[in-house]
Short mmCIF file of C-alpha atoms in Angstrom, two decimals:
data_model
loop_
_atom_site.label_atom_id
_atom_site.label_comp_id
_atom_site.label_asym_id
_atom_site.label_seq_id
_atom_site.Cartn_x
_atom_site.Cartn_y
_atom_site.Cartn_z
CA MET D 1 0.19 0.06 -0.23
CA LYS D 2 2.54 1.89 0.70
CA LYS D 3 4.54 1.69 -2.38
CA VAL D 4 1.21 3.18 -4.65
CA LEU D 5 0.85 5.19 -2.49
CA SER D 6 4.35 7.02 -3.10
CA PHE D 7 3.59 6.30 -6.74
CA ILE D 8 0.57 8.38 -6.67
CA LEU D 9 2.23 11.03 -5.21
CA ALA D 10 5.64 11.05 -7.44
CA PHE D 11 3.06 11.20 -10.79
CA THR D 12 1.21 14.62 -8.88
CA ARG D 13 4.00 15.58 -8.77
CA VAL D 14 5.82 15.49 -11.75
CA PHE D 15 1.94 16.46 -13.37
CA SER D 16 1.51 19.43 -10.89
CA VAL D 17 5.48 21.57 -11.52
CA VAL D 18 4.22 20.54 -15.89
CA ALA D 19 0.71 21.69 -14.83
CA PHE D 20 1.82 25.40 -13.08
CA SER D 21 4.74 25.45 -14.99
CA ARG D 22 2.74 26.14 -18.17
CA VAL D 23 0.20 28.83 -16.08
CA LEU D 24 3.93 30.72 -14.87
CA ASN D 25 5.85 32.17 -17.36
CA VAL D 26 8.82 31.11 -16.53
CA SER D 27 11.94 31.23 -18.95
CA ALA D 28 15.86 31.12 -18.64
CA ALA D 29 17.51 34.19 -17.99
CA LEU D 30 20.59 34.02 -20.02
CA ASP D 31 23.94 35.57 -17.98
CA ASP D 32 21.84 35.47 -14.18
CA GLY D 33 24.74 33.94 -12.73
CA LYS D 34 23.93 30.31 -13.11
CA LYS D 35 25.33 29.51 -15.84
CA LEU D 36 22.50 27.16 -16.99
CA SER D 37 20.80 28.75 -19.31
CA VAL D 38 20.06 28.39 -23.01
CA ASN D 39 17.70 30.09 -24.92
CA VAL D 40 17.10 28.35 -28.32
CA ASP D 41 15.74 29.95 -31.79
CA LEU D 42 13.60 28.68 -34.35
CA GLU D 43 14.26 30.72 -38.42
CA ILE D 44 11.83 29.57 -41.18
CA GLY D 45 12.30 31.11 -44.66
CA THR D 46 13.51 30.73 -47.82
CA LYS D 47 15.77 29.37 -50.12
CA SER D 48 17.52 30.40 -53.36
CA GLY D 49 21.58 28.95 -53.45
CA ASP D 50 22.79 29.93 -50.73
CA THR D 51 21.21 32.92 -49.37
CA PHE D 52 17.80 32.65 -47.30
CA THR D 53 15.44 34.58 -46.99
CA PRO D 54 13.55 33.95 -43.75
CA ILE D 55 9.66 34.21 -44.18
CA ALA D 56 7.29 36.97 -44.10
CA LYS D 57 4.49 37.14 -41.98
CA GLY D 58 1.27 36.27 -42.95
CA GLN D 59 2.18 34.82 -45.74
CA THR D 60 1.25 32.04 -47.31
CA TYR D 61 1.64 28.44 -48.90
CA LYS D 62 1.04 25.90 -51.52
CA ALA D 63 1.96 22.60 -52.11
CA GLY D 64 5.57 21.38 -53.46
CA ASP D 65 7.23 24.52 -51.44
CA ILE D 66 10.09 24.21 -49.56
CA LEU D 67 10.66 25.36 -46.34
CA THR D 68 13.55 25.76 -44.79
CA VAL D 69 14.20 25.55 -40.23
CA ARG D 70 17.13 26.92 -39.11
CA ILE D 71 17.47 25.81 -35.45
CA ILE D 72 19.53 28.53 -32.98
CA PRO D 73 21.07 28.45 -29.96
CA LYS D 74 22.72 30.18 -27.58
CA SER D 75 23.36 28.99 -23.93
CA ASP D 76 25.91 30.44 -20.88
CA PHE D 77 27.77 27.94 -20.02
CA LEU D 78 30.51 26.42 -21.75
CA CYS D 79 29.52 22.95 -24.34
CA GLY D 80 30.88 20.08 -25.10
CA SER D 81 28.59 17.92 -27.68
CA SER D 82 25.07 18.96 -27.62
CA SER D 83 21.40 18.02 -29.20
CA TYR D 84 18.72 19.31 -30.67
CA VAL D 85 15.45 17.53 -30.81
CA ALA D 86 12.50 19.04 -33.03
CA MET D 87 9.08 19.05 -33.98
CA PHE D 88 6.63 19.54 -37.29
CA ASP D 89 3.39 19.22 -38.94
CA LYS D 90 2.69 15.84 -40.70
CA SER D 91 0.14 16.65 -41.80
CA TYR D 92 1.00 19.16 -43.64
CA PHE D 93 5.05 18.81 -44.10
CA SER D 94 7.62 16.10 -44.98
CA ILE D 95 11.75 15.99 -43.80
CA VAL D 96 13.25 16.04 -47.49
CA GLY D 97 16.10 13.84 -46.52
CA THR D 98 17.01 10.78 -44.28
CA ASN D 99 19.66 11.12 -40.72
CA THR D 100 22.75 13.00 -41.21
CA LYS D 101 21.63 13.69 -45.02
CA ALA D 102 18.57 15.91 -44.67
CA PHE D 103 20.70 18.38 -41.86
CA THR D 104 23.41 21.58 -43.05
CA VAL D 105 25.57 22.52 -40.05
CA ASN D 106 26.89 25.62 -40.20
CA LYS D 107 30.63 25.30 -40.29
CA THR D 108 30.88 28.91 -39.38
CA ASN D 109 29.71 28.83 -36.35
CA ASN D 110 31.68 29.82 -33.68
CA TYR D 111 30.85 26.54 -31.39
CA TYR D 112 31.00 24.14 -34.03
CA ALA D 113 33.67 25.58 -35.91
CA GLN D 114 36.22 25.43 -32.69
CA SER D 115 34.90 22.67 -30.52
CA GLY D 116 32.79 20.31 -33.20
CA VAL D 117 35.05 17.62 -35.61
CA GLY D 118 31.23 16.17 -36.62
CA PHE D 119 27.16 16.07 -36.66
CA SER D 120 25.27 13.42 -36.92
CA GLY D 121 21.16 13.35 -37.22
CA SER D 122 18.39 11.42 -37.90
CA THR D 123 14.34 11.97 -38.93
CA ILE D 124 13.45 8.61 -37.16
CA ILE D 125 13.06 9.23 -34.00
CA PRO D 126 10.34 6.07 -32.94
CA SER D 127 6.63 6.93 -31.41
CA THR D 128 7.42 5.46 -27.98
CA ALA D 129 10.24 8.92 -27.27
CA PHE D 130 6.68 10.94 -27.14
CA ALA D 131 5.54 8.22 -24.69
CA TRP D 132 5.79 9.50 -20.64
CA ARG D 133 6.85 12.58 -22.06
CA LEU D 134 3.88 14.02 -20.60
CA PHE D 135 2.64 14.99 -23.96
CA GLU D 136 -0.96 15.82 -24.33
CA PRO D 137 -2.94 13.57 -26.81
CA SER D 138 -2.77 17.03 -29.82
CA GLU D 139 1.11 17.24 -29.10
CA ASN D 140 1.88 13.35 -29.53
CA HIS D 141 3.06 11.13 -33.02
CA THR D 142 -0.27 11.08 -34.03
CA VAL D 143 0.57 14.98 -34.69
CA TYR D 144 4.32 15.42 -34.62
CA GLN D 145 7.39 14.20 -36.02
CA ALA D 146 10.29 14.61 -33.83
CA VAL D 147 14.13 14.95 -35.16
CA LYS D 148 16.96 15.61 -34.31
CA ALA D 149 20.84 16.89 -35.42
CA SER D 150 23.81 16.64 -32.67
CA VAL D 151 26.84 18.14 -32.44
CA GLN D 152 30.23 15.92 -31.92
CA ALA D 153 32.60 17.22 -29.93
CA ASN D 154 36.05 15.23 -28.81
CA SER D 155 39.84 16.76 -28.76
CA ASN D 156 40.15 16.07 -32.56
CA SER D 157 38.17 19.91 -32.37
CA ALA D 158 40.35 22.36 -33.75
CA ASN D 159 40.56 25.04 -30.40
CA GLY D 160 42.14 20.75 -29.23
CA GLY D 161 39.23 19.26 -27.95
CA HIS D 162 37.85 22.07 -25.73
CA PRO D 163 33.93 23.08 -25.29
CA GLU D 164 33.44 26.60 -26.18
CA VAL D 165 29.81 28.95 -25.34
CA ILE D 166 27.11 28.45 -27.52
CA SER D 167 26.88 32.68 -28.99
CA GLY D 168 23.43 32.35 -30.93
CA GLU D 169 24.42 32.03 -34.28
CA TRP D 170 21.94 29.07 -35.98
CA ILE D 171 23.80 25.55 -35.70
CA PHE D 172 21.75 23.60 -38.33
CA GLN D 173 19.35 24.01 -40.73
CA PHE D 174 17.46 21.56 -42.40
CA ASP D 175 14.13 21.65 -45.32
CA LEU D 176 10.25 21.04 -44.73
CA THR D 177 8.69 20.13 -48.54
CA VAL D 178 5.00 21.25 -48.06
CA LEU D 179 2.57 18.54 -48.78
CA LYS D 180 -0.61 20.52 -49.07
CA ALA D 181 -1.92 23.94 -49.14
CA ILE D 182 -1.31 26.31 -46.26
CA GLY D 183 -4.30 29.06 -45.79
CA LYS D 184 -4.92 31.40 -43.21
CA ASP D 185 -6.39 29.55 -40.65
CA ALA D 186 -3.59 26.82 -41.31
CA ASN D 187 -1.38 26.56 -37.73
CA ALA D 188 0.83 24.24 -39.83
CA ARG D 189 3.53 23.82 -36.58
CA ILE D 190 7.21 23.53 -36.58
CA TRP D 191 8.19 23.59 -32.59
CA MET D 192 10.81 22.92 -30.19
CA ASP D 193 9.91 21.52 -26.14
CA ALA D 194 12.07 21.45 -22.78
CA ARG D 195 10.32 17.84 -21.68
CA TRP D 196 13.29 17.25 -25.28
CA PHE D 197 15.38 18.07 -23.35
CA ARG D 198 17.66 16.72 -20.40
CA VAL D 199 17.25 17.82 -16.87
CA PRO D 200 18.71 14.95 -13.13
CA GLY D 201 14.96 14.22 -13.49
CA ASN D 202 14.88 13.23 -17.18
CA THR D 203 17.33 12.00 -18.86
CA THR D 204 17.14 9.74 -21.91
CA VAL D 205 15.69 11.97 -23.99
CA ASP D 206 17.32 12.73 -27.34
CA GLY D 207 18.69 16.42 -26.68
CA TYR D 208 21.15 17.50 -24.45
CA PHE D 209 23.41 19.83 -24.03
CA ALA D 210 26.45 18.84 -22.56
CA LYS D 211 27.59 21.63 -19.86
CA CYS D 212 31.55 21.70 -18.68
CA GLU D 213 32.69 23.99 -15.94
CA LYS D 214 35.74 25.63 -16.97
CA GLU D 215 37.68 26.54 -20.86
CA THR D 216 40.71 23.77 -19.81
CA ASP D 217 37.93 21.41 -19.41
CA LEU D 218 37.78 18.86 -21.85
CA SER D 219 34.83 18.47 -24.25
CA SER D 220 34.75 14.49 -23.10
CA SER D 221 34.12 15.37 -18.85
CA GLY D 222 31.04 18.10 -19.69
CA SER D 223 27.75 16.67 -18.76
CA SER D 224 24.38 16.26 -19.59
CA THR D 225 21.83 14.94 -16.41
CA ILE D 226 23.61 16.68 -12.94
CA TYR D 227 22.66 20.36 -13.84
CA ASP D 228 19.00 21.57 -13.87
CA PHE D 229 18.82 23.96 -17.02
CA LYS D 230 16.53 26.57 -17.64
CA TYR D 231 15.21 26.25 -21.15
CA ASP D 232 13.71 29.09 -23.16
CA PHE D 233 11.95 27.47 -26.90
CA SER D 234 8.94 30.80 -26.34
CA GLY D 235 10.84 31.96 -29.89
CA ALA D 236 10.54 28.15 -30.57
CA ASP D 237 7.02 27.77 -31.89
CA LYS D 238 6.14 28.67 -35.14
CA LYS D 239 2.31 28.46 -36.49
CA LEU D 240 2.08 28.95 -40.36
CA PRO D 241 1.09 31.99 -41.65
CA LEU D 242 2.66 33.60 -38.83
CA ALA D 243 0.45 36.11 -37.11
CA ASP D 244 2.18 39.64 -36.41
CA GLU D 245 1.75 38.49 -32.62
CA GLN D 246 3.95 34.53 -33.18
CA PRO D 247 2.03 33.11 -30.03
CA THR D 248 4.36 30.79 -28.12
CA THR D 249 4.51 28.48 -26.01
CA VAL D 250 5.52 28.73 -22.04
CA PRO D 251 8.51 26.81 -21.81
CA VAL D 252 8.13 24.12 -18.70
CA THR D 253 9.98 24.21 -15.51
CA ASN D 254 12.27 20.93 -15.34
CA PRO D 255 10.46 18.38 -13.01
CA ASP D 256 13.02 16.59 -10.10
CA THR D 257 11.88 12.98 -10.85
CA THR D 258 12.12 10.70 -12.59
CA LEU D 259 9.54 10.52 -15.00
CA PRO D 260 7.48 6.92 -15.53
CA THR D 261 7.44 4.55 -17.39
CA LYS D 262 5.66 1.41 -18.50
CA PRO D 263 7.43 -1.38 -19.46
CA GLY D 264 5.99 -3.79 -21.76
CA GLU D 265 3.25 -1.30 -23.58
CA THR D 266 5.05 -0.04 -26.04
CA THR D 267 3.68 -0.07 -29.86
CA THR D 268 4.56 2.80 -32.86
CA GLU D 269 1.97 4.34 -34.66
CA LYS D 270 1.47 3.98 -38.70
CA PRO D 271 1.84 7.68 -40.04
CA SER D 272 -1.28 8.22 -41.97
CA VAL D 273 -4.61 9.65 -42.24
CA GLU D 274 -6.50 7.18 -40.66
CA SER D 275 -3.83 5.49 -38.18
CA THR D 276 -3.34 2.23 -36.26
CA THR D 277 -0.47 -0.31 -34.90
CA ARG D 278 1.27 -1.84 -34.94
CA PRO D 279 3.96 -3.41 -32.34
CA THR D 280 7.31 -1.44 -32.27
CA THR D 281 10.16 -4.81 -31.75
CA THR D 282 13.35 -4.15 -29.80
CA ARG D 283 16.33 -5.29 -29.25
CA THR D 284 19.50 -4.51 -26.77
CA GLU D 285 22.99 -4.15 -27.94
CA ILE D 286 26.62 -4.10 -25.63
CA VAL D 287 27.87 -0.60 -25.48
CA THR D 288 31.56 -0.70 -26.44
CA ASP D 289 34.42 1.89 -25.74
CA LYS D 290 37.19 3.09 -28.72
CA ASP D 291 38.71 0.97 -28.44
CA GLY D 292 36.22 -2.47 -29.03
CA SER D 293 36.15 -2.86 -25.91
CA LYS D 294 32.34 -3.70 -23.68
CA VAL D 295 31.63 -1.02 -21.22
CA THR D 296 30.60 -1.82 -17.80
CA GLU D 297 29.06 -0.45 -15.21
CA LYS D 298 27.27 -0.77 -11.51
CA ASP D 299 23.63 -1.70 -12.10
CA LYS D 300 20.76 -0.56 -9.45
CA ASP D 301 22.88 -3.38 -7.05
CA GLY D 302 25.77 -2.57 -7.29
CA SER D 303 26.73 -5.18 -9.49
CA THR D 304 28.98 -4.93 -12.49
CA ALA D 305 26.99 -5.39 -15.40
CA TYR D 306 28.32 -4.58 -18.84
CA LYS D 307 25.78 -1.71 -20.30
CA THR D 308 22.87 -1.54 -23.37
CA THR D 309 21.59 0.64 -25.28
CA VAL D 310 18.05 -0.32 -26.70
CA VAL D 311 17.44 -0.49 -31.08
CA TYR D 312 14.48 0.13 -31.69
CA GLU D 313 14.16 -2.66 -34.37
CA THR D 314 10.95 -1.52 -37.00
CA VAL D 315 10.26 1.99 -37.72
CA ALA D 316 7.06 3.76 -39.90
CA ARG D 317 8.76 6.72 -41.96
CA THR D 318 6.04 8.30 -44.45
CA GLU D 319 6.94 9.06 -47.67
CA ILE D 320 5.48 11.04 -50.33
CA VAL D 321 4.70 8.81 -54.00
CA THR D 322 6.18 9.12 -57.02
CA ASP D 323 4.76 8.72 -60.75
CA LYS D 324 7.26 6.47 -63.11
CA ASP D 325 8.88 9.32 -64.08
CA GLY D 326 10.35 10.65 -60.70
CA SER D 327 7.06 13.12 -60.30
CA LYS D 328 5.08 13.69 -57.48
CA VAL D 329 2.04 12.32 -57.24
CA THR D 330 -1.05 13.97 -55.46
CA GLU D 331 -4.90 13.56 -54.49
CA LYS D 332 -7.93 15.36 -52.93
CA ASP D 333 -7.92 15.05 -49.03
CA ALA D 334 -11.02 15.09 -46.83
CA ALA D 335 -11.21 18.74 -47.85
CA GLY D 336 -10.85 18.33 -50.68
CA SER D 337 -7.63 19.94 -51.13
CA THR D 338 -4.73 19.32 -53.25
CA VAL D 339 -1.82 17.36 -51.49
CA TYR D 340 0.36 14.81 -51.94
CA LYS D 341 0.41 11.67 -51.72
CA THR D 342 1.87 9.76 -49.25
CA THR D 343 2.55 5.65 -48.35
CA VAL D 344 3.59 4.37 -44.74
CA VAL D 345 7.40 2.82 -45.11
CA TYR D 346 8.01 0.51 -42.45
CA GLU D 347 11.60 -0.40 -41.99
CA LYS D 348 13.71 -3.16 -40.25
CA VAL D 349 16.94 -2.87 -38.19
CA VAL D 350 19.60 -5.12 -39.67
CA GLY D 351 22.59 -3.99 -38.49
CA THR D 352 25.02 -0.71 -37.19
CA GLU D 353 27.52 1.31 -39.02
CA TYR D 354 30.21 3.66 -37.66
CA VAL D 355 29.19 7.37 -38.53
CA THR D 356 31.44 9.45 -39.87
CA GLY D 357 33.45 12.77 -40.21
CA GLU D 358 34.04 14.31 -44.27
CA ASP D 359 37.45 12.51 -44.04
CA GLY D 360 36.08 9.20 -43.77
CA SER D 361 37.69 8.98 -40.07
CA LYS D 362 34.92 7.85 -37.34
CA ILE D 363 33.07 10.29 -35.08
CA PHE D 364 33.92 9.55 -30.95
CA VAL D 365 30.97 10.33 -28.55
CA THR D 366 30.64 10.73 -25.14
CA ASP D 367 28.38 8.60 -24.04
CA GLU D 368 26.11 9.82 -19.14
CA ALA D 369 29.01 7.70 -18.06
CA GLY D 370 31.52 9.28 -20.11
CA SER D 371 32.75 6.35 -21.93
CA THR D 372 34.36 8.26 -25.11
CA VAL D 373 32.48 5.47 -28.63
CA TYR D 374 31.84 5.13 -31.13
CA GLU D 375 28.68 7.09 -32.97
CA THR D 376 27.45 4.42 -34.33
CA THR D 377 24.07 4.93 -37.37
CA LEU D 378 20.97 2.20 -37.68
CA ILE D 379 20.90 0.19 -40.62
CA TYR D 380 16.99 -0.65 -41.81
CA GLU D 381 15.09 -2.57 -45.25
CA THR D 382 12.00 -2.20 -45.75
CA VAL D 383 9.45 -5.03 -44.55
CA ASP D 384 5.29 -4.71 -44.23
CA GLU D 385 3.74 -4.54 -41.85
CA ASP D 386 3.90 -7.62 -39.90
CA GLY D 387 8.11 -7.58 -40.27
CA ASN D 388 8.18 -9.67 -42.98
CA VAL D 389 11.54 -8.42 -45.56
CA MET D 390 9.38 -6.77 -49.31
CA ASP D 391 11.27 -9.04 -52.16
CA LYS D 392 13.75 -6.78 -54.19
CA PRO D 393 13.63 -6.22 -57.34
CA ASP D 394 17.22 -6.33 -57.60
CA ALA D 395 18.00 -9.81 -55.56
CA GLU D 396 15.28 -11.45 -57.29
CA LYS D 397 16.94 -10.80 -60.51
CA LYS D 398 19.92 -12.09 -58.02
CA ASN D 399 18.66 -14.88 -57.37
CA VAL D 400 16.50 -16.50 -60.90
CA THR D 401 20.32 -16.26 -62.31
CA THR D 402 21.40 -18.07 -59.45
CA LYS D 403 19.41 -21.33 -59.82
CA LYS D 404 19.92 -20.74 -63.68
CA ALA D 405 23.14 -21.37 -62.95
CA ILE D 406 22.33 -24.17 -60.19
CA ILE D 407 20.04 -25.94 -63.22
CA ILE D 408 22.67 -25.88 -65.53
CA VAL D 409 25.16 -27.12 -64.31
CA VAL D 410 22.99 -29.71 -63.22
CA ILE D 411 22.27 -30.94 -66.30
CA ILE D 412 25.76 -30.38 -67.75
CA ALA D 413 26.28 -33.60 -64.96
CA ALA D 414 23.55 -35.68 -65.84
CA LEU D 415 24.54 -35.60 -69.01
CA PHE D 416 28.36 -36.06 -68.78
CA GLY D 417 27.47 -39.09 -66.57
CA VAL D 418 25.57 -40.66 -68.90
CA ALA D 419 27.89 -40.08 -71.51
CA VAL D 420 30.21 -41.74 -69.19
CA LEU D 421 27.31 -44.91 -68.61
CA VAL D 422 26.77 -45.04 -72.65
CA ILE D 423 30.56 -45.96 -73.50
CA LYS D 424 31.13 -47.91 -70.08
CA ILE D 425 28.00 -50.32 -71.60
CA PHE D 426 29.24 -49.33 -75.84
CA GLY D 427 32.39 -50.45 -74.68
CA LYS D 428 32.02 -53.94 -72.05
CA LYS D 429 30.19 -55.12 -75.07
CA LYS D 430 33.01 -54.67 -78.29
#
């Protein structure tokens, strides 16, 4: 009974803190002396070559338009590696590119130029990552797709492996294709939220800033989980078309207790108009150090155990349907608007590969235990809704060719055998 009451009190505390923080306008105050504040803005524009032009207020958009979103962070503390999560309305937008190829890093950003050695991106964050993060139904994976981009920092950086203050220049940009017309009252949302970023009571989410205490510290010594960061994303909530007074979300204060989890009931949502669910399968992998040795850690009983990470084996993503000539296929939605036709592609993890920098060298990252490990990314193959691998035309042709070769060899062998037999029979008769 005491355990039940403790759980109820803990959950009530988390819920109350988050709910109350939405009422109070509690924002991060840069340079307040505490050196724990981060402000992050989003800027949306269009590109012509290398020229970026911010969009105008009240401007509407048609299906097929391409918008560029820039992430602009600023900190009042020294930072090593960092990771940024953004969301967008899946009914209005589709990201251009997959994983790291979907993002462009700003090489002239002082923080990246001095501390960064490379970057990685993910356009497939499983729907289960939204679960139990206190996102309301109107804010979860059925409506929004989450993507992230991360800066790797280590001893190979330009400044010798030391942290830098993030000074307020854009760090990453990604492009979004408009799937259907964005009219006057569309409220097509692109946004960031504090619930995706780590604090002591919320250490497993994808967004983070690894704070370092001194300029002489190594970037790899930074921590993203022991500091009570103050995040301000009030400038990172955009609804298109932009209004004269852009509505913003009130930054969420950081709950100081671990968020509840509910093992065994994770599902992934099929991102379509009529959503259906199917199980998400996962597997665990042992984390290895840069020398290939297995990383150990202390479990809850104090015993030494191999450190593992969970890999989501089956995920789903939305793709625009294209014609034989490569042109995008359109259709009418429920409101009669012309939109791009989309299809859901299911993918299954078949392995991992190392993330490499521009020079082809493997990129190191620092995990929460402080170990230096290789950055890896997942390799997928297409499957159907039941998880069965779909036939690949190239593989099918190879299989047919192989079968033909085997049949030919068998026939030749059989004919050779018959010939030998005939020679023996006639030889005996003579």
